[in-house]
Amino acid sequence: TEIFFPKPLIHIKPKEVRFSSKKEKILDFQSNKELKSKPLLNLEQFNLFLNGKKEELYNKLVQYSDEYPKFETDLRTSVEIDRKKLSSKEGQLFSYYPKFLDETTRIVFFIKILNQSNFDQFESEQVLKDVFEIGFGKKKSSGYGQFETIGNIDDFTGFQEPEKQNGFVSLGNYLPSPDDNIKSESKYDFIVKYGRLGEEKSLSENPFKKPIILFVAGSVFYSDIVKEFYGRIANLSESNPEAVQFGIPFMLNCNLVP
């Protein structure tokens, strides 16, 4: 079984090359185009990135020819539900393209346990399994966000974080904290999340959460502070102070090379 990770948002090609002919320039262009089409890194490639070995990483990516795991998609049509009458709205059909996994692909969740005693005391492993089986997210009533958990939580020792560290990479949506001390030369992409309250709170007078900007998985940040975790939790609802946005994803410290 091979595990894949989001490709970090950095310029992987180690150095610019001067070409002696137009043919060499065209071949290099095609190679760069193919490189950009590779969205994931396997564990060996990801560890090369963590340790700042860009030239080795570039060569591994260029040579890699196996097929990447991917999500399948399909056209679905549903009817809008009137939340007050709890019945379908007449003539309110809409179409969408959900993503799902094929039979050979699995999702792996990485959990960084900072306090084993608290993790055990709150029975966190069982809580996570219950959430996965029940489902989570805005479409959980339609069966989305549900996972079959296979086995128990196992220790993973495959990451090779370097001794020399000058930044970190995010493997999930990240909401910076002022004490993360991230630098302006960081490389990132972001989304704007427009959330709303769920369950019975969705029927409240103001079910909408404040919009929030989150940096996506694969974003890399320069920082002169080494921490066990980065990010913060923010309240996004004026009517419900218990509704929060979790912005502390799984992070790994790394050696970022310009």
XYZ file of C-alpha atoms in Angstrom, residues 83 193-198 201-211 235-240 243:
25
model
C -36.832 23.244 6.067
C -15.414 29.210 3.501
C -19.043 30.312 3.858
C -20.341 28.099 6.646
C -23.701 27.705 8.315
C -24.932 26.054 11.475
C -26.167 22.478 11.300
C -29.352 25.366 14.707
C -29.915 25.589 10.944
C -33.476 26.742 11.703
C -32.337 29.583 13.987
C -32.836 33.248 13.133
C -29.256 33.623 11.889
C -27.827 30.222 10.836
C -24.948 31.663 8.817
C -21.365 31.767 10.009
C -18.943 34.562 9.230
C -16.907 33.953 6.047
C -15.637 31.581 16.695
C -17.662 32.375 13.572
C -21.212 32.806 14.859
C -22.609 35.794 16.721
C -25.692 33.844 17.800
C -23.905 30.667 18.867
C -19.853 27.158 16.849
